[in-house]
Amino acid sequence: MEIRSFDTALGTVELGALTVLVGPNNVGKSRTLRDMLSLLVHGDRRDTVIVRDLTLEVPTSPSARFHGVRVETSETNKAHRTLYGVNATWSEPLQRSVSEQDHKRLVETPSENLDDSLVRRWLTQFRVSHLDGSSRLRAVEATPSHDANEEQAGNLLQAFFERPEVQNDLCAAFVSAFGMQVRLDISGMKNLRLRVAKDFGSLDPDPRLHRGDISRFPDIDTQGDGYKSFAGVVLALLLSKHRVCLLDEPEAFLHPAQARQLGAWISDHSADLSAQIIMATHNVHFLGGLLGGSSDVDIFRLDRLEDRTSFRLVTSRATHDLTQSPLLSSQPIMEGVFHDGVVVCEGDTDRSFYQAVAMRERAVSDVLFVHAQSKHGLHKAASLMREAAIPVACIADIDILNDETVLQRTVRGLAPHEDHGALLGHRQELARLIGATDEPTALADVRAALAQVIEEMDRDELPITSVRSRLNAVAKTTSKWQRIKESGLARLDPDVRDAAERCLQASAAVGLFIVPVGELEGWIPSDIGRGRKAERFVEAMEKINAGDCPAELREFVAEVRAFVVQVVD
């Protein structure tokens, strides 16, 4: 059985065979799985929040519809059939009594003509698995054995006993993740339990003969939660043929390498499991394993605004481009899918600076800060984030307004369908006004910069090796845009400032936040010369960490964050 699609307040979401739900905290990933479980187990919306209804695809063959379900004539009512199976959490038996007539309809009616209410009333509760952090730990605990000739398996280990052919698959997965073997111990006859060992050696296949030998090995009940969680997830999937498998944070309790291994195993084996798998995760390592596996994965990013949850499909091409981008490959870029959004800065120094401000103000940042190597890479980084359904904004120094091509590319990367004519018109007017700036002002700035260099040389603060670079920096001050970058809006003539502010307002409306003080160094006053950028940066970071952060800077970062967390397509 599969969920072909589900309905929410915002529309219909189509599902495939392998789906993962991602997004920041508290957007409804786990709630979505619980809603699906409720609809499959109870058949109605008695306690759903996000999912309003499901469209189901029922298997065509009766054997698939009732796979793993024992059907017997009722002992108390010969006109009824009793269905025996295992519940969704694989923890206890599931038993239902259905009339002979309804059972006949479930067996004989073609899928396209099968009454949906009949399916939901009698069948779907047997065709779903739901494992969260606690249920998968309980599922592998030692349990009493059962008479497989007379009784239906009532939990995960009893079902495992009836399917010995999956032993090798479970053990192989466990060895890949932990370097340890795992096997079912039935030697005591009364109880079933999983045992783990580096190597079980050559145990006799007759459990009566190896009873003393296998009992020497540790019971999985005495091991860490990582062992139990991994075994619970893998074993449940191996036994969930023709079920809808709902896995809530399957990577919980696992180290990064093992989380990645689990994700890869699910992707590599999903086609052979004959089950639909729908997962919710908040782990970049597990997601990386899924994406690196052999199956196509549908990734849906969830966002929540005004008590409604949106589901946006992230295409496989978008995830490939994002993870393989040379521009971003050195950064934890996939973590962006688990944040409210991403802010792209020009360089790594800018990224560190603005991230420090955000962390200082909120203690835990819900926005990921990355960098694009330079302002020339902003448009590409923004486009990659947007195509991956990740809300995004950019921070750029004010001299981005000096290059119409770079500006145009950046805003189109952020908002390709918007009309940016007004912004570009404001920029052209600003460029015209700046070009008309008087020369005496430029010469005064050069004299001031030279005086600072000479003063530092007189105090022996400037090594001869640094003189050339400082003089080159002074030469840049002859550029009118360079002077604006170093002073920001504060020293501009009123008409020039008005034009610049119109540019900043128009660009911020689409997610490009231009630094009003010109560049990073303009935010925090310093006695250190601008040419000594590294020293100024260290001093600025120390001031931020000490709580000495200007109100204007705090407001700027807050505006960027507010834009990102409220972006909804």
Coordinates of C-alpha atoms in Angstrom, one line a residue:
M1 CA 0.0 0.0 0.0
E2 CA 1.2 3.5 -0.7
I3 CA 0.1 7.1 0.0
R4 CA -0.2 8.6 -3.4
S5 CA -0.8 12.1 -2.1
F6 CA -2.1 14.0 0.9
D7 CA -4.0 17.2 1.4
T8 CA -3.1 20.2 3.6
A9 CA -4.6 23.7 4.0
L10 CA -2.3 24.9 1.3
G11 CA -2.9 22.2 -1.3
T12 CA -2.0 18.7 -2.3
V13 CA 1.4 17.1 -1.9
E14 CA 2.3 14.2 -4.3
L15 CA 4.5 11.4 -2.8
G16 CA 6.9 8.8 -4.3
A17 CA 8.4 5.6 -3.0
L18 CA 11.1 7.4 -0.9
T19 CA 10.5 10.7 0.7
V20 CA 12.2 12.8 3.4
L21 CA 10.8 15.8 5.2
V22 CA 13.3 18.5 6.2
G23 CA 13.2 22.0 7.6
P24 CA 13.8 23.9 10.8
N25 CA 12.5 23.0 14.2
N26 CA 8.8 23.2 15.0
V27 CA 7.5 23.4 11.4
G28 CA 5.5 20.1 11.6
K29 CA 7.8 17.3 10.3
S30 CA 6.9 14.8 13.1
R31 CA 3.3 16.1 13.2
T32 CA 2.9 15.3 9.5
L33 CA 4.0 11.6 10.2
R34 CA 1.6 11.4 13.2
D35 CA -1.2 12.8 11.1
M36 CA -0.6 10.1 8.5
L37 CA -0.5 7.4 11.1
S38 CA -3.8 8.6 12.6
L39 CA -5.5 8.6 9.3
L40 CA -4.2 5.1 8.5
V41 CA -5.0 3.6 11.9
H42 CA -8.3 5.4 12.7
G43 CA -9.5 6.2 9.2
D44 CA -10.6 9.7 10.0
R45 CA -9.3 13.2 11.1
R46 CA -10.1 12.8 14.8
D47 CA -6.7 14.4 15.9
T48 CA -4.9 15.6 12.8
V49 CA -3.4 19.0 12.5
I50 CA -1.6 19.4 9.2
V51 CA -2.7 16.5 7.0
R52 CA -6.4 16.7 6.1
D53 CA -6.7 13.6 4.0
L54 CA -4.8 10.8 2.2
T55 CA -5.2 9.4 -1.3
L56 CA -4.2 5.7 -1.2
E57 CA -3.0 3.3 -3.7
V58 CA -4.1 -0.3 -2.8
P59 CA -2.1 -3.3 -4.1
T60 CA -3.8 -5.2 -7.0
S61 CA -3.1 -8.7 -5.6
P62 CA -4.9 -10.1 -2.5
S63 CA -1.5 -11.5 -1.3
A64 CA 0.0 -8.1 -1.2
R65 CA -3.0 -6.5 0.5
F66 CA -2.9 -9.1 3.3
H67 CA 0.9 -9.7 3.4
G68 CA 1.9 -10.6 6.9
V69 CA -1.7 -10.8 8.0
R70 CA -3.2 -14.2 9.2
V71 CA -6.9 -14.6 8.2
E72 CA -9.0 -17.1 10.1
T73 CA -12.7 -17.9 10.5
S74 CA -14.0 -16.4 13.7
E75 CA -14.4 -19.0 16.5
T76 CA -17.4 -17.1 17.8
N77 CA -19.1 -16.1 14.6
K78 CA -18.7 -18.2 11.5
A79 CA -19.9 -15.3 9.3
H80 CA -16.9 -13.3 10.3
R81 CA -13.2 -13.5 9.6
T82 CA -10.5 -12.5 12.2
L83 CA -7.5 -10.7 10.9
Y84 CA -4.3 -11.1 13.0
G85 CA -1.2 -8.9 12.5
V86 CA 1.3 -6.6 14.2
N87 CA 0.5 -3.0 15.1
A88 CA 2.2 0.0 13.6
T89 CA 5.0 0.3 16.2
W90 CA 5.8 -3.5 16.0
S91 CA 5.1 -3.8 19.7
E92 CA 1.9 -5.8 20.1
P93 CA -0.6 -8.0 18.3
L94 CA -3.3 -6.4 16.2
Q95 CA -6.6 -8.2 15.8
R96 CA -9.8 -7.2 14.0
S97 CA -13.0 -9.0 13.2
V98 CA -14.5 -8.3 9.7
S99 CA -17.6 -9.7 8.2
E100 CA -17.2 -12.4 5.6
Q101 CA -18.8 -10.1 3.0
D102 CA -16.5 -7.2 3.6
H103 CA -13.5 -9.6 3.6
K104 CA -14.6 -11.0 0.3
R105 CA -14.8 -7.5 -1.1
L106 CA -11.3 -6.7 0.1
V107 CA -10.0 -9.8 -1.6
E108 CA -11.8 -9.8 -4.8
T109 CA -12.6 -6.2 -5.8
P110 CA -10.1 -4.6 -8.3
S111 CA -8.2 -1.7 -6.8
E112 CA -9.8 0.9 -8.9
N113 CA -13.3 -0.1 -7.7
L114 CA -12.5 -0.8 -4.1
D115 CA -14.4 1.3 -1.6
D116 CA -12.0 3.7 0.1
S117 CA -14.0 3.6 3.4
L118 CA -13.8 -0.2 3.5
V119 CA -10.0 -0.1 3.0
R120 CA -9.6 2.5 5.8
R121 CA -11.9 0.6 8.2
W122 CA -10.3 -2.8 7.9
L123 CA -7.0 -2.8 6.0
T124 CA -4.8 0.3 6.4
Q125 CA -4.1 -0.3 10.1
F126 CA -2.3 -3.5 9.1
R127 CA -0.3 -1.7 6.4
V128 CA 1.6 1.0 8.3
S129 CA 4.7 1.1 10.4
H130 CA 5.6 4.1 12.6
L131 CA 8.9 4.2 14.5
D132 CA 10.0 7.2 16.6
G133 CA 12.8 7.4 19.1
S134 CA 11.2 5.4 21.8
S135 CA 9.2 2.8 19.8
R136 CA 12.2 1.5 17.8
L137 CA 14.2 1.0 21.1
R138 CA 11.3 -1.0 22.6
A139 CA 10.9 -3.0 19.4
V140 CA 14.2 -4.8 19.8
E141 CA 13.9 -5.6 23.5
A142 CA 13.9 -9.3 24.5
T143 CA 10.4 -10.8 24.1
P144 CA 8.6 -14.1 24.8
S145 CA 8.6 -16.5 21.9
H146 CA 5.4 -17.7 20.3
D147 CA 4.2 -20.8 18.5
A148 CA 4.6 -19.8 14.9
N149 CA 2.5 -22.8 13.8
E150 CA -0.5 -21.7 15.8
E151 CA -0.1 -18.0 16.5
Q152 CA 0.5 -14.8 14.6
A153 CA 3.7 -12.9 15.4
G154 CA 2.8 -10.1 17.7
N155 CA 6.0 -8.0 17.7
L156 CA 9.2 -7.2 15.8
L157 CA 11.3 -10.1 17.1
Q158 CA 8.6 -12.6 16.7
A159 CA 8.1 -11.5 13.1
F160 CA 11.9 -11.7 12.7
F161 CA 11.8 -15.3 13.9
E162 CA 9.3 -16.1 11.1
R163 CA 11.5 -14.5 8.5
P164 CA 15.0 -16.0 9.0
E165 CA 16.0 -15.0 5.4
V166 CA 16.4 -11.3 6.5
Q167 CA 19.1 -12.3 9.1
N168 CA 22.0 -11.8 6.6
D169 CA 20.7 -8.4 5.5
L170 CA 20.4 -7.1 9.1
C171 CA 23.8 -8.4 10.0
A172 CA 25.4 -6.9 6.9
A173 CA 24.0 -3.5 7.7
F174 CA 25.1 -3.7 11.3
V175 CA 28.6 -4.7 10.3
S176 CA 28.8 -1.7 7.9
A177 CA 27.8 0.7 10.6
F178 CA 29.4 -0.6 13.7
G179 CA 31.9 -3.4 12.7
M180 CA 29.8 -5.7 14.8
Q181 CA 27.5 -8.7 14.0
V182 CA 24.0 -9.1 15.3
R183 CA 21.8 -12.2 15.3
L184 CA 18.6 -13.5 16.8
D185 CA 19.1 -15.8 19.8
I186 CA 16.4 -18.5 20.1
S187 CA 18.5 -20.9 22.1
G188 CA 16.6 -20.4 25.3
M189 CA 13.3 -21.3 23.5
K190 CA 11.2 -19.3 26.0
N191 CA 12.5 -15.8 24.9
L192 CA 13.8 -14.2 21.8
R193 CA 16.6 -11.7 22.0
L194 CA 19.2 -10.0 19.8
R195 CA 22.8 -10.5 20.6
V196 CA 25.8 -8.6 19.3
A197 CA 29.4 -9.7 18.8
K198 CA 32.6 -8.9 16.9
D199 CA 32.4 -12.4 15.5
F200 CA 30.0 -15.2 16.5
G201 CA 32.3 -17.7 14.9
S202 CA 30.9 -21.0 13.7
L203 CA 27.9 -21.6 16.0
D204 CA 26.0 -24.9 15.4
P205 CA 22.8 -24.2 13.5
D206 CA 20.8 -26.3 16.0
P207 CA 20.0 -23.8 18.8
R208 CA 19.9 -26.6 21.4
L209 CA 23.6 -27.3 20.7
H210 CA 24.9 -23.7 20.8
R211 CA 22.7 -22.6 23.8
G212 CA 25.7 -22.1 26.1
D213 CA 27.9 -20.6 23.4
I214 CA 25.6 -17.8 22.2
S215 CA 24.6 -16.8 25.7
R216 CA 28.1 -15.6 26.2
F217 CA 27.6 -12.8 23.8
P218 CA 26.0 -9.4 25.0
D219 CA 22.3 -9.0 24.8
I220 CA 21.4 -5.9 22.7
D221 CA 19.3 -4.8 25.7
T222 CA 22.5 -4.1 27.6
Q223 CA 24.0 -2.1 24.8
G224 CA 23.8 1.6 23.9
D225 CA 20.8 3.2 22.3
G226 CA 22.7 3.6 19.0
Y227 CA 22.8 -0.2 18.5
K228 CA 19.2 -0.6 19.4
S229 CA 17.9 2.2 17.3
F230 CA 19.8 1.2 14.2
A231 CA 18.7 -2.4 14.6
G232 CA 15.1 -1.4 15.2
V233 CA 15.0 0.8 12.0
V234 CA 16.7 -1.7 9.7
L235 CA 14.8 -4.7 11.0
A236 CA 11.4 -3.0 10.8
L237 CA 12.1 -1.9 7.2
L238 CA 13.1 -5.5 6.2
L239 CA 9.9 -6.8 7.6
S240 CA 7.6 -4.0 6.3
K241 CA 6.8 -5.3 2.9
H242 CA 3.7 -3.6 1.4
R243 CA 3.6 -1.2 4.3
V244 CA 3.8 2.6 4.5
C245 CA 6.8 3.1 6.7
L246 CA 6.9 6.4 8.7
L247 CA 10.3 7.0 10.3
D248 CA 10.7 9.9 12.7
E249 CA 14.3 11.0 13.0
P250 CA 15.8 7.6 12.2
E251 CA 19.3 9.0 12.8
A252 CA 18.6 9.6 16.5
F253 CA 21.2 8.2 18.9
L254 CA 23.7 7.6 16.0
H255 CA 27.1 9.2 15.5
P256 CA 27.5 11.2 12.3
A257 CA 29.3 8.3 10.4
Q258 CA 26.6 5.8 11.4
A259 CA 23.8 8.3 10.6
R260 CA 25.3 8.6 7.1
Q261 CA 25.6 4.8 6.8
L262 CA 21.9 4.4 7.8
G263 CA 20.8 6.9 5.2
A264 CA 22.8 5.2 2.5
W265 CA 21.5 1.8 3.5
I266 CA 17.9 3.0 3.2
S267 CA 18.5 4.5 -0.2
D268 CA 20.4 1.5 -1.5
H269 CA 17.8 -1.0 -0.3
S270 CA 14.5 0.9 -0.7
A271 CA 13.8 -0.5 -4.1
D272 CA 14.0 -4.1 -2.8
L273 CA 11.9 -3.5 0.3
S274 CA 8.6 -3.2 -1.5
A275 CA 7.6 -0.5 1.0
Q276 CA 6.9 3.2 0.8
I277 CA 9.3 5.0 3.1
I278 CA 8.5 8.5 4.5
M279 CA 11.0 10.0 6.9
A280 CA 11.4 13.2 8.9
T281 CA 15.0 14.2 9.7
H282 CA 17.0 17.0 11.2
N283 CA 20.4 15.5 10.5
V284 CA 22.7 16.6 7.7
H285 CA 24.7 13.4 7.9
F286 CA 21.7 11.2 7.5
L287 CA 20.5 13.3 4.6
G288 CA 23.9 13.1 3.0
G289 CA 23.8 9.3 3.1
L290 CA 20.3 9.3 1.5
L291 CA 21.4 11.6 -1.3
G292 CA 24.6 9.5 -1.9
G293 CA 22.6 6.3 -2.2
S294 CA 21.4 4.6 -5.3
S295 CA 17.7 5.6 -5.2
D296 CA 16.0 8.9 -6.1
V297 CA 14.8 10.7 -3.0
D298 CA 12.0 13.3 -2.9
I299 CA 13.0 16.0 -0.4
F300 CA 10.3 18.3 0.9
R301 CA 11.2 21.4 2.8
L302 CA 8.6 22.4 5.4
D303 CA 8.1 26.0 6.5
R304 CA 5.5 27.4 8.9
L305 CA 3.9 30.8 8.7
E306 CA 0.7 31.9 10.4
D307 CA 0.0 28.4 11.7
R308 CA 0.1 26.8 8.3
T309 CA 2.7 24.5 7.0
S310 CA 4.0 24.6 3.4
F311 CA 5.7 21.7 1.6
R312 CA 8.1 22.6 -1.1
L313 CA 9.7 19.9 -3.3
V314 CA 13.5 20.2 -3.6
T315 CA 14.4 18.7 -7.0
S316 CA 17.3 16.2 -7.2
R317 CA 19.0 18.6 -9.6
A318 CA 18.8 21.4 -7.0
T319 CA 20.4 19.2 -4.3
H320 CA 23.1 18.0 -6.6
D321 CA 24.0 21.6 -7.7
L322 CA 24.0 22.8 -4.1
T323 CA 26.2 20.0 -2.8
Q324 CA 28.6 20.0 -5.8
S325 CA 29.0 23.7 -6.2
P326 CA 32.7 24.7 -6.1
L327 CA 31.7 28.0 -4.7
L328 CA 30.2 26.5 -1.6
S329 CA 31.9 23.1 -1.3
S330 CA 34.1 24.0 1.7
Q331 CA 31.0 25.0 3.8
P332 CA 28.3 23.0 5.6
I333 CA 25.8 24.1 3.0
M334 CA 23.3 21.3 3.4
E335 CA 22.7 22.5 6.9
G336 CA 20.7 25.3 5.4
V337 CA 17.7 23.0 4.8
F338 CA 17.4 22.6 8.6
H339 CA 17.5 26.4 9.3
D340 CA 14.9 29.0 8.8
G341 CA 17.0 30.4 6.0
V342 CA 20.5 31.3 4.8
V343 CA 22.3 34.6 4.6
V344 CA 25.0 34.8 2.0
C345 CA 27.9 37.2 2.6
E346 CA 30.7 38.3 0.3
G347 CA 33.6 36.7 2.2
D348 CA 34.4 34.5 5.1
T349 CA 35.3 37.5 7.3
D350 CA 31.9 39.1 6.7
R351 CA 30.2 35.7 7.4
S352 CA 32.0 35.4 10.7
F353 CA 31.2 38.9 11.7
Y354 CA 27.5 39.0 11.0
Q355 CA 27.0 35.5 12.3
A356 CA 28.7 36.6 15.6
V357 CA 26.2 39.5 15.9
A358 CA 23.2 37.1 15.2
M359 CA 24.4 34.6 17.8
R360 CA 25.1 37.3 20.3
E361 CA 21.6 38.7 20.0
R362 CA 19.7 35.4 19.9
A363 CA 22.0 32.9 21.7
V364 CA 21.1 30.2 19.2
S365 CA 21.0 31.3 15.5
D366 CA 18.1 30.0 13.5
V367 CA 19.8 31.3 10.3
L368 CA 22.8 29.9 8.6
F369 CA 25.5 32.3 7.4
V370 CA 27.7 31.3 4.5
H371 CA 29.9 33.2 2.1
A372 CA 30.2 33.4 -1.7
Q373 CA 34.0 34.1 -1.9
S374 CA 33.2 37.6 -3.2
K375 CA 30.4 39.8 -4.3
H376 CA 30.7 38.3 -7.8
G377 CA 29.5 35.0 -6.4
L378 CA 26.5 36.3 -4.5
H379 CA 24.1 35.7 -7.4
K380 CA 25.1 32.1 -7.9
A381 CA 24.9 31.2 -4.2
A382 CA 21.5 32.9 -3.9
S383 CA 20.2 31.1 -6.9
L384 CA 21.3 27.7 -5.6
M385 CA 19.6 28.3 -2.3
R386 CA 16.4 29.5 -3.9
E387 CA 16.2 26.5 -6.2
A388 CA 16.7 24.2 -3.1
A389 CA 13.6 25.9 -1.5
I390 CA 15.8 27.5 1.2
P391 CA 14.8 31.1 2.1
V392 CA 17.8 33.3 1.3
A393 CA 19.1 36.9 1.7
C394 CA 22.5 38.5 0.8
I395 CA 24.6 41.1 2.6
A396 CA 26.9 43.2 0.3
D397 CA 29.2 46.2 0.8
I398 CA 27.9 49.4 -0.6
D399 CA 30.2 49.3 -3.6
I400 CA 28.0 46.7 -5.2
L401 CA 26.1 49.7 -6.5
N402 CA 29.1 50.7 -8.5
D403 CA 28.7 47.7 -10.8
E404 CA 25.4 47.5 -12.5
T405 CA 26.0 44.0 -13.9
V406 CA 26.9 42.5 -10.5
L407 CA 23.9 44.2 -8.8
Q408 CA 21.5 43.1 -11.5
R409 CA 22.8 39.5 -11.4
T410 CA 22.5 39.4 -7.6
V411 CA 18.9 40.6 -7.4
R412 CA 17.9 38.3 -10.2
G413 CA 19.5 35.4 -8.3
L414 CA 17.3 36.3 -5.3
A415 CA 14.1 37.2 -7.1
P416 CA 14.2 36.1 -10.8
H417 CA 10.6 36.9 -11.4
E418 CA 10.5 40.4 -9.9
D419 CA 10.8 43.6 -12.0
H420 CA 14.1 45.3 -10.9
G421 CA 13.7 48.4 -13.1
A422 CA 13.1 50.8 -10.2
L423 CA 16.3 49.7 -8.4
L424 CA 18.4 49.9 -11.5
G425 CA 17.0 53.3 -12.2
H426 CA 17.9 54.5 -8.7
R427 CA 21.4 53.1 -9.1
Q428 CA 21.9 55.0 -12.4
E429 CA 20.8 58.2 -10.7
L430 CA 23.2 57.5 -7.8
A431 CA 26.1 56.9 -10.2
R432 CA 25.3 60.2 -11.9
L433 CA 25.3 62.1 -8.7
I434 CA 28.5 60.5 -7.4
G435 CA 30.3 61.3 -10.7
A436 CA 29.5 64.9 -10.1
T437 CA 31.2 65.0 -6.7
D438 CA 33.7 67.8 -6.3
E439 CA 37.5 67.0 -6.5
P440 CA 38.6 69.0 -3.4
T441 CA 36.7 66.5 -1.2
A442 CA 38.6 63.6 -2.9
L443 CA 42.0 65.4 -2.4
A444 CA 41.2 66.0 1.3
D445 CA 40.6 62.3 1.8
V446 CA 43.9 61.5 0.2
R447 CA 45.8 63.9 2.4
A448 CA 44.2 62.5 5.5
A449 CA 45.0 58.9 4.5
L450 CA 48.7 59.8 3.7
A451 CA 49.0 61.7 7.0
Q452 CA 47.8 58.5 8.9
V453 CA 50.4 56.4 7.0
I454 CA 53.2 58.9 7.8
E455 CA 52.1 59.0 11.5
E456 CA 52.3 55.3 11.8
M457 CA 55.7 55.2 10.2
D458 CA 57.0 57.9 12.6
R459 CA 55.8 55.7 15.5
D460 CA 57.5 52.7 14.0
E461 CA 54.2 50.9 13.8
L462 CA 54.3 50.3 10.0
P463 CA 57.0 47.9 8.7
I464 CA 58.6 48.8 5.4
T465 CA 57.1 45.7 3.9
S466 CA 53.6 47.1 4.5
V467 CA 54.3 50.6 3.2
R468 CA 53.6 49.7 -0.5
S469 CA 50.3 48.0 0.3
R470 CA 49.2 51.0 2.4
L471 CA 50.1 53.4 -0.4
N472 CA 48.1 51.3 -2.8
A473 CA 45.2 51.6 -0.4
V474 CA 45.6 55.3 -0.3
A475 CA 45.6 55.4 -4.1
K476 CA 42.2 53.7 -4.0
T477 CA 40.8 56.6 -2.1
T478 CA 40.9 58.7 -5.3
S479 CA 38.0 56.5 -6.4
K480 CA 34.8 58.2 -5.4
W481 CA 33.2 54.8 -4.8
Q482 CA 36.0 53.8 -2.5
R483 CA 35.5 56.8 -0.4
I484 CA 31.8 56.0 -0.1
K485 CA 32.7 52.4 0.8
E486 CA 34.9 53.7 3.7
S487 CA 32.5 56.3 4.9
G488 CA 29.0 54.9 4.1
L489 CA 26.0 57.2 3.8
A490 CA 27.1 59.5 6.7
R491 CA 29.3 61.9 4.7
L492 CA 27.3 62.0 1.5
D493 CA 25.7 65.2 0.3
P494 CA 21.9 65.2 1.0
D495 CA 20.8 64.5 -2.6
V496 CA 23.4 61.7 -3.0
R497 CA 22.4 60.2 0.3
D498 CA 18.7 60.3 -0.7
A499 CA 19.5 58.4 -3.9
A500 CA 21.6 55.9 -2.1
E501 CA 18.9 55.2 0.5
R502 CA 16.4 54.6 -2.3
C503 CA 18.8 52.0 -3.7
L504 CA 19.1 50.3 -0.3
Q505 CA 15.4 50.2 0.3
A506 CA 14.7 48.8 -3.2
S507 CA 17.4 46.1 -2.9
A508 CA 16.3 45.1 0.7
A509 CA 12.8 44.5 -0.6
V510 CA 14.1 41.5 -2.6
G511 CA 16.6 40.3 -0.1
L512 CA 19.8 42.2 -0.9
F513 CA 20.9 44.1 2.2
I514 CA 23.5 46.7 1.4
V515 CA 25.7 47.8 4.3
P516 CA 24.7 51.5 5.0
V517 CA 28.1 52.2 6.7
G518 CA 29.9 51.1 3.5
E519 CA 31.6 47.9 4.6
L520 CA 32.2 45.8 7.7
E521 CA 34.9 48.0 9.1
G522 CA 32.4 50.9 9.3
W523 CA 30.2 49.3 11.9
I524 CA 32.5 49.6 14.9
P525 CA 34.7 52.7 15.5
S526 CA 38.5 51.9 15.9
D527 CA 41.8 53.7 16.2
I528 CA 43.4 51.1 14.0
G529 CA 43.9 52.2 10.4
R530 CA 41.6 50.8 7.8
G531 CA 44.6 49.3 6.0
R532 CA 45.1 46.9 8.9
K533 CA 42.0 44.9 8.3
A534 CA 43.0 41.8 10.2
E535 CA 43.7 43.7 13.4
R536 CA 40.5 45.7 13.0
F537 CA 38.5 42.5 12.5
V538 CA 39.9 40.9 15.7
E539 CA 39.1 44.0 17.7
A540 CA 35.6 44.2 16.3
M541 CA 34.9 40.5 17.1
E542 CA 36.2 41.0 20.7
K543 CA 33.9 44.0 21.1
I544 CA 30.9 42.0 19.8
N545 CA 31.6 39.1 22.2
A546 CA 31.9 41.6 25.0
G547 CA 28.5 42.9 24.3
D548 CA 29.7 46.2 22.7
C549 CA 27.6 46.0 19.6
P550 CA 26.2 49.2 18.1
A551 CA 22.4 49.5 18.0
E552 CA 22.5 50.3 14.3
L553 CA 24.4 47.0 13.6
R554 CA 22.0 45.0 15.7
E555 CA 19.0 46.5 13.9
F556 CA 20.6 45.7 10.5
V557 CA 21.2 42.0 11.3
A558 CA 17.7 41.8 12.8
E559 CA 16.2 43.1 9.5
V560 CA 18.1 40.6 7.5
R561 CA 17.0 37.8 9.7
A562 CA 13.4 39.0 9.7
F563 CA 13.4 38.9 5.9
V564 CA 14.8 35.4 5.7
V565 CA 12.5 33.8 8.3
Q566 CA 9.4 35.2 6.7
V567 CA 10.1 34.3 3.1
V568 CA 7.4 32.0 1.7
D569 CA 7.0 31.3 -2.0

